[in-house]
mmCIF file of C-alpha atoms in Angstrom:
data_model
loop_
_atom_site.group_PDB
_atom_site.id
_atom_site.type_symbol
_atom_site.label_atom_id
_atom_site.label_comp_id
_atom_site.label_asym_id
_atom_site.label_seq_id
_atom_site.Cartn_x
_atom_site.Cartn_y
_atom_site.Cartn_z
ATOM 1 C CA MET A 312 30.296 2.892 21.238
ATOM 2 C CA ARG A 313 33.268 4.963 20.003
ATOM 3 C CA GLU A 314 34.651 2.224 17.778
ATOM 4 C CA ILE A 315 33.902 1.500 14.172
ATOM 5 C CA LEU A 316 36.184 -1.061 12.598
ATOM 6 C CA GLY A 317 37.842 -1.805 9.271
ATOM 7 C CA ARG A 318 36.756 -0.289 5.984
ATOM 8 C CA ARG A 319 33.568 1.246 7.388
ATOM 9 C CA ARG A 320 35.527 3.179 9.992
ATOM 10 C CA ARG A 321 37.883 4.564 7.347
ATOM 11 C CA LEU A 322 34.983 5.601 5.131
ATOM 12 C CA LEU A 323 32.786 7.197 7.738
ATOM 13 C CA SER A 324 35.167 8.866 10.160
ATOM 14 C CA ARG A 325 38.341 9.934 8.378
ATOM 15 C CA ARG A 326 38.889 13.435 7.139
ATOM 16 C CA SER A 327 38.106 13.737 3.455
ATOM 17 C CA GLY A 328 39.097 16.002 0.610
ATOM 18 C CA GLY A 329 36.264 14.650 -1.497
ATOM 19 C CA GLY A 330 36.166 11.839 -4.015
ATOM 20 C CA PRO A 331 35.563 8.169 -3.180
ATOM 21 C CA GLU A 332 35.500 8.703 0.600
ATOM 22 C CA LEU A 333 32.483 11.023 0.458
ATOM 23 C CA ILE A 334 30.718 8.927 -2.183
ATOM 24 C CA ASP A 335 31.168 5.733 -0.174
ATOM 25 C CA ALA A 336 30.038 7.361 3.062
ATOM 26 C CA ALA A 337 26.965 8.861 1.364
ATOM 27 C CA LEU A 338 26.120 5.443 -0.150
ATOM 28 C CA THR A 339 26.424 3.796 3.267
ATOM 29 C CA PHE A 340 24.025 6.285 4.809
ATOM 30 C CA ALA A 341 21.544 6.077 1.939
ATOM 31 C CA THR A 342 21.534 2.429 0.892
ATOM 32 C CA GLU A 343 22.573 0.513 4.007
ATOM 33 C CA TRP A 344 21.019 2.705 6.679
ATOM 34 C CA GLN A 345 18.168 4.137 4.575
ATOM 35 C CA TRP A 346 18.925 7.702 5.620
ATOM 36 C CA PRO A 347 17.912 10.183 2.868
ATOM 37 C CA VAL A 348 20.847 12.409 1.962
ATOM 38 C CA LEU A 349 21.723 15.119 -0.530
ATOM 39 C CA PRO A 350 24.777 17.259 -1.283
ATOM 40 C CA GLY A 351 25.103 20.477 0.665
ATOM 41 C CA VAL A 352 26.349 23.765 -0.672
ATOM 42 C CA THR A 353 30.129 23.991 -0.479
ATOM 43 C CA ALA A 354 31.988 26.650 1.460
ATOM 44 C CA ASN A 355 33.294 29.651 -0.451
ATOM 45 C CA PRO A 356 36.773 28.710 -1.779
ATOM 46 C CA GLN A 357 37.919 32.301 -1.178
ATOM 47 C CA GLY A 358 37.108 31.982 2.506
ATOM 48 C CA MET A 359 36.106 28.683 4.123
ATOM 49 C CA SER A 360 34.242 30.491 6.898
ATOM 50 C CA ARG A 361 31.949 31.954 4.239
ATOM 51 C CA CYS A 362 29.219 30.041 2.449
ATOM 52 C CA GLY A 363 28.960 29.391 -1.257
ATOM 53 C CA CYS A 364 25.262 30.318 -1.181
ATOM 54 C CA PRO A 365 23.998 33.848 -2.003
ATOM 55 C CA ASP A 366 23.392 34.756 1.669
ATOM 56 C CA PRO A 367 26.388 36.782 2.936
ATOM 57 C CA GLU A 368 25.192 36.284 6.531
ATOM 58 C CA CYS A 369 24.718 32.496 6.274
ATOM 59 C CA SER A 370 24.849 31.013 9.793
ATOM 60 C CA VAL A 371 25.829 27.486 8.679
ATOM 61 C CA PRO A 372 28.362 28.076 5.877
ATOM 62 C CA GLY A 373 28.817 25.065 3.653
ATOM 63 C CA ALA A 374 26.568 22.894 5.807
ATOM 64 C CA HIS A 375 23.078 23.213 4.349
ATOM 65 C CA PRO A 376 21.094 22.312 1.210
ATOM 66 C CA PHE A 377 20.818 24.886 -1.545
ATOM 67 C CA ASP A 378 20.697 23.377 -5.035
ATOM 68 C CA PRO A 379 19.213 20.801 -5.008
ATOM 69 C CA GLY A 380 16.741 21.591 -2.253
ATOM 70 C CA LEU A 381 16.054 19.536 0.855
ATOM 71 C CA LEU A 382 13.025 17.780 -0.663
ATOM 72 C CA THR A 383 15.289 15.999 -3.147
ATOM 73 C CA ALA A 384 17.033 13.987 -0.400
ATOM 74 C CA THR A 385 17.042 10.332 -1.381
ATOM 75 C CA THR A 386 18.199 6.815 -0.560
ATOM 76 C CA ASP A 387 18.593 5.944 -4.259
ATOM 77 C CA ALA A 388 22.137 4.714 -4.943
ATOM 78 C CA ARG A 389 22.222 5.930 -8.543
ATOM 79 C CA MET A 390 21.226 9.472 -7.604
ATOM 80 C CA VAL A 391 23.678 9.583 -4.696
ATOM 81 C CA ARG A 392 26.499 8.306 -6.866
ATOM 82 C CA TRP A 393 25.693 10.846 -9.617
ATOM 83 C CA TRP A 394 25.608 13.749 -7.175
ATOM 84 C CA TRP A 395 29.007 13.054 -5.599
ATOM 85 C CA THR A 396 30.618 12.088 -8.886
ATOM 86 C CA ASN A 397 29.754 15.550 -10.179
ATOM 87 C CA ARG A 398 30.244 17.369 -6.852
ATOM 88 C CA PRO A 399 32.969 15.357 -5.105
ATOM 89 C CA THR A 400 33.665 17.855 -2.302
ATOM 90 C CA SER A 401 30.046 18.585 -1.350
ATOM 91 C CA PRO A 402 29.131 17.986 2.302
ATOM 92 C CA ILE A 403 26.770 15.089 3.020
ATOM 93 C CA VAL A 404 23.501 16.478 4.372
ATOM 94 C CA LEU A 405 20.975 14.270 6.161
ATOM 95 C CA ALA A 406 17.288 15.160 5.818
ATOM 96 C CA THR A 407 16.138 14.579 9.393
ATOM 97 C CA GLY A 408 12.750 13.165 10.351
ATOM 98 C CA GLY A 409 10.450 10.730 8.614
ATOM 99 C CA LYS A 410 12.226 7.375 8.767
ATOM 100 C CA ALA A 411 15.608 9.025 9.366
ATOM 101 C CA PRO A 412 16.985 10.064 12.752
ATOM 102 C CA CYS A 413 16.331 13.485 14.199
ATOM 103 C CA ALA A 414 18.878 15.284 16.382
ATOM 104 C CA VAL A 415 19.300 17.439 19.473
ATOM 105 C CA SER A 416 22.294 19.785 19.327
ATOM 106 C CA LEU A 417 24.046 22.110 21.757
ATOM 107 C CA PRO A 418 27.320 24.058 21.940
ATOM 108 C CA ALA A 419 30.429 21.870 21.868
ATOM 109 C CA LEU A 420 31.818 22.720 25.315
ATOM 110 C CA ALA A 421 28.487 22.218 27.046
ATOM 111 C CA ALA A 422 27.924 19.034 25.041
ATOM 112 C CA SER A 423 31.268 17.513 26.014
ATOM 113 C CA ARG A 424 30.562 18.077 29.686
ATOM 114 C CA ALA A 425 26.974 16.876 29.355
ATOM 115 C CA LEU A 426 28.090 13.616 27.712
ATOM 116 C CA VAL A 427 30.459 12.942 30.621
ATOM 117 C CA ALA A 428 27.553 13.430 33.026
ATOM 118 C CA LEU A 429 25.272 11.202 30.934
ATOM 119 C CA ASP A 430 27.889 8.442 30.869
ATOM 120 C CA ARG A 431 28.139 8.588 34.651
ATOM 121 C CA GLN A 432 24.360 8.217 34.865
ATOM 122 C CA GLY A 433 24.445 5.187 32.590
ATOM 123 C CA ILE A 434 22.371 6.882 29.881
ATOM 124 C CA ARG A 435 22.779 4.996 26.598
ATOM 125 C CA LEU A 436 23.484 7.210 23.605
ATOM 126 C CA GLY A 437 23.748 6.436 19.922
ATOM 127 C CA PRO A 438 25.914 8.306 17.398
ATOM 128 C CA VAL A 439 26.967 11.865 18.175
ATOM 129 C CA VAL A 440 27.983 14.181 15.313
ATOM 130 C CA ALA A 441 30.482 16.938 16.127
ATOM 131 C CA SER A 442 31.710 20.151 14.550
ATOM 132 C CA ALA A 443 34.054 22.696 16.084
ATOM 133 C CA THR A 444 31.129 24.648 17.549
ATOM 134 C CA ARG A 445 28.239 22.229 18.117
ATOM 135 C CA TRP A 446 27.602 18.555 18.834
ATOM 136 C CA SER A 447 24.423 16.790 17.717
ATOM 137 C CA ILE A 448 22.991 13.715 19.453
ATOM 138 C CA LEU A 449 21.002 11.560 17.038
ATOM 139 C CA VAL A 450 17.575 10.466 18.291
ATOM 140 C CA ARG A 451 14.550 8.593 16.984
ATOM 141 C CA PRO A 452 12.152 10.536 14.759
ATOM 142 C CA TYR A 453 9.646 12.680 16.653
ATOM 143 C CA SER A 454 6.710 14.904 15.759
ATOM 144 C CA MET A 455 6.495 18.615 16.512
ATOM 145 C CA GLU A 456 3.543 17.883 18.794
ATOM 146 C CA GLN A 457 5.644 15.384 20.738
ATOM 147 C CA LEU A 458 8.502 17.849 21.051
ATOM 148 C CA GLY A 459 6.161 20.671 22.075
ATOM 149 C CA GLU A 460 4.637 18.605 24.880
ATOM 150 C CA LEU A 461 8.082 17.544 26.055
ATOM 151 C CA LEU A 462 9.425 21.094 26.252
ATOM 152 C CA TYR A 463 6.228 22.503 27.768
ATOM 153 C CA ALA A 464 6.589 20.099 30.689
ATOM 154 C CA LYS A 465 10.061 21.441 31.512
ATOM 155 C CA ASP A 466 10.652 24.145 34.098
ATOM 156 C CA PHE A 467 13.810 25.146 32.263
ATOM 157 C CA VAL A 468 15.206 24.400 28.804
ATOM 158 C CA PRO A 469 18.600 25.892 27.812
ATOM 159 C CA GLY A 470 18.094 28.371 25.001
ATOM 160 C CA SER A 471 21.106 26.994 23.155
ATOM 161 C CA LEU A 472 19.455 23.613 22.548
ATOM 162 C CA ARG A 473 18.441 23.147 18.923
ATOM 163 C CA PHE A 474 16.190 20.495 17.465
ATOM 164 C CA HIS A 475 16.597 18.979 14.002
ATOM 165 C CA GLY A 476 13.242 17.340 13.322
ATOM 166 C CA GLU A 477 10.921 16.821 10.355
ATOM 167 C CA GLY A 478 11.961 19.206 7.598
ATOM 168 C CA GLY A 479 15.384 19.783 9.163
ATOM 169 C CA TYR A 480 18.885 18.799 8.149
ATOM 170 C CA LEU A 481 22.289 17.945 9.562
ATOM 171 C CA ALA A 482 25.759 17.652 7.965
ATOM 172 C CA LEU A 483 27.307 14.198 8.422
ATOM 173 C CA PRO A 484 30.924 12.958 8.550
ATOM 174 C CA PRO A 485 33.328 13.076 6.814
ATOM 175 C CA SER A 486 32.127 16.407 5.397
ATOM 176 C CA GLU A 487 34.215 19.575 5.350
ATOM 177 C CA THR A 488 32.194 22.748 5.894
ATOM 178 C CA GLY A 489 32.727 26.392 6.734
ATOM 179 C CA GLN A 490 32.585 25.241 10.374
ATOM 180 C CA GLY A 491 35.489 22.878 9.760
ATOM 181 C CA GLU A 492 35.540 19.101 9.802
ATOM 182 C CA ILE A 493 32.352 17.214 10.636
ATOM 183 C CA ARG A 494 33.292 14.099 12.609
ATOM 184 C CA TRP A 495 31.908 11.398 14.872
ATOM 185 C CA GLU A 496 32.294 12.142 18.572
ATOM 186 C CA ARG A 497 30.499 8.851 19.189
ATOM 187 C CA ALA A 498 30.818 6.692 16.091
ATOM 188 C CA PRO A 499 28.139 4.190 14.999
ATOM 189 C CA LEU A 500 28.880 0.589 15.862
ATOM 190 C CA PRO A 501 29.923 -1.698 12.993
ATOM 191 C CA GLY A 502 27.225 -3.483 11.035
ATOM 192 C CA SER A 503 25.006 -2.972 8.031
ATOM 193 C CA ALA A 504 21.824 -2.146 9.950
ATOM 194 C CA SER A 505 20.882 1.434 10.723
ATOM 195 C CA PRO A 506 22.520 2.510 14.018
ATOM 196 C CA TRP A 507 20.480 2.411 17.211
ATOM 197 C CA VAL A 508 19.400 5.836 18.508
ATOM 198 C CA PRO A 509 17.573 6.754 21.739
ATOM 199 C CA ASP A 510 14.190 8.420 22.171
ATOM 200 C CA VAL A 511 14.208 12.208 22.208
ATOM 201 C CA GLU A 512 12.617 12.204 25.691
ATOM 202 C CA ALA A 513 15.584 10.385 27.201
ATOM 203 C CA VAL A 514 18.081 12.750 25.600
ATOM 204 C CA VAL A 515 16.288 15.993 26.451
ATOM 205 C CA ASP A 516 15.570 14.883 30.015
ATOM 206 C CA ALA A 517 19.156 13.785 30.545
ATOM 207 C CA VAL A 518 20.796 16.790 28.855
ATOM 208 C CA VAL A 519 18.660 19.359 30.678
ATOM 209 C CA ASP A 520 19.252 17.532 33.965
ATOM 210 C CA ALA A 521 22.996 17.309 33.338
ATOM 211 C CA LEU A 522 23.278 20.987 32.402
ATOM 212 C CA THR A 523 21.248 22.000 35.455
ATOM 213 C CA ARG A 524 22.948 19.733 37.996
ATOM 214 C CA THR A 525 26.505 20.408 36.841
ATOM 215 C CA GLY A 526 25.990 24.124 36.355
ATOM 216 C CA VAL A 527 27.228 23.933 32.775
ATOM 217 C CA SER A 528 26.881 27.203 30.955
ATOM 218 C CA ALA A 529 25.364 26.753 27.499
ATOM 219 C CA PRO A 530 25.431 30.165 25.817
ATOM 220 C CA GLU A 531 23.357 31.021 22.809
ATOM 221 C CA LEU A 532 25.237 30.017 19.661
#
């Protein structure tokens, strides 16, 4: 599950300074996997930890849509190619939900320990996107009603869990953001079809159980 071979591995997982690597990765997501993407706002060149957007307190610097807005996300190859030809260093942002994957994210340390516990339990996971501070487990699209019922049934849900559903977004590899490099912790398997992802129920159940059983601290971040 960690391997992705040949040209696709180089395009999707290596660190990028912009240019053809980001264009090719964005085209793979959009045209081969049918994941709608758009360019994110770049980090402030005078300070990578600061965002290039007007908000001085931006919590996800260089890792969110700004101009164009999230509703412009597309799978059209011509639009994707035009965007990254004109903005070669822009992060690749996935518009989650609809026909695209959603995600469940949690702080990196807690996530690394949770994934070890999930592997021991034999829980099958799909791709996992990682930044320096948070890891995001990709899941099948879900509705807000479905998520609400799932969380309501829980006795305890860590407050640091975040959910990227319909109307949400997530930066994808090999983007560079104010949070640092975006990479694959669990890379998609080779192949042209959209990667397999689990149901949100399986992930939330397993993550909450793993955090509870192992006593992992997941602080608010």
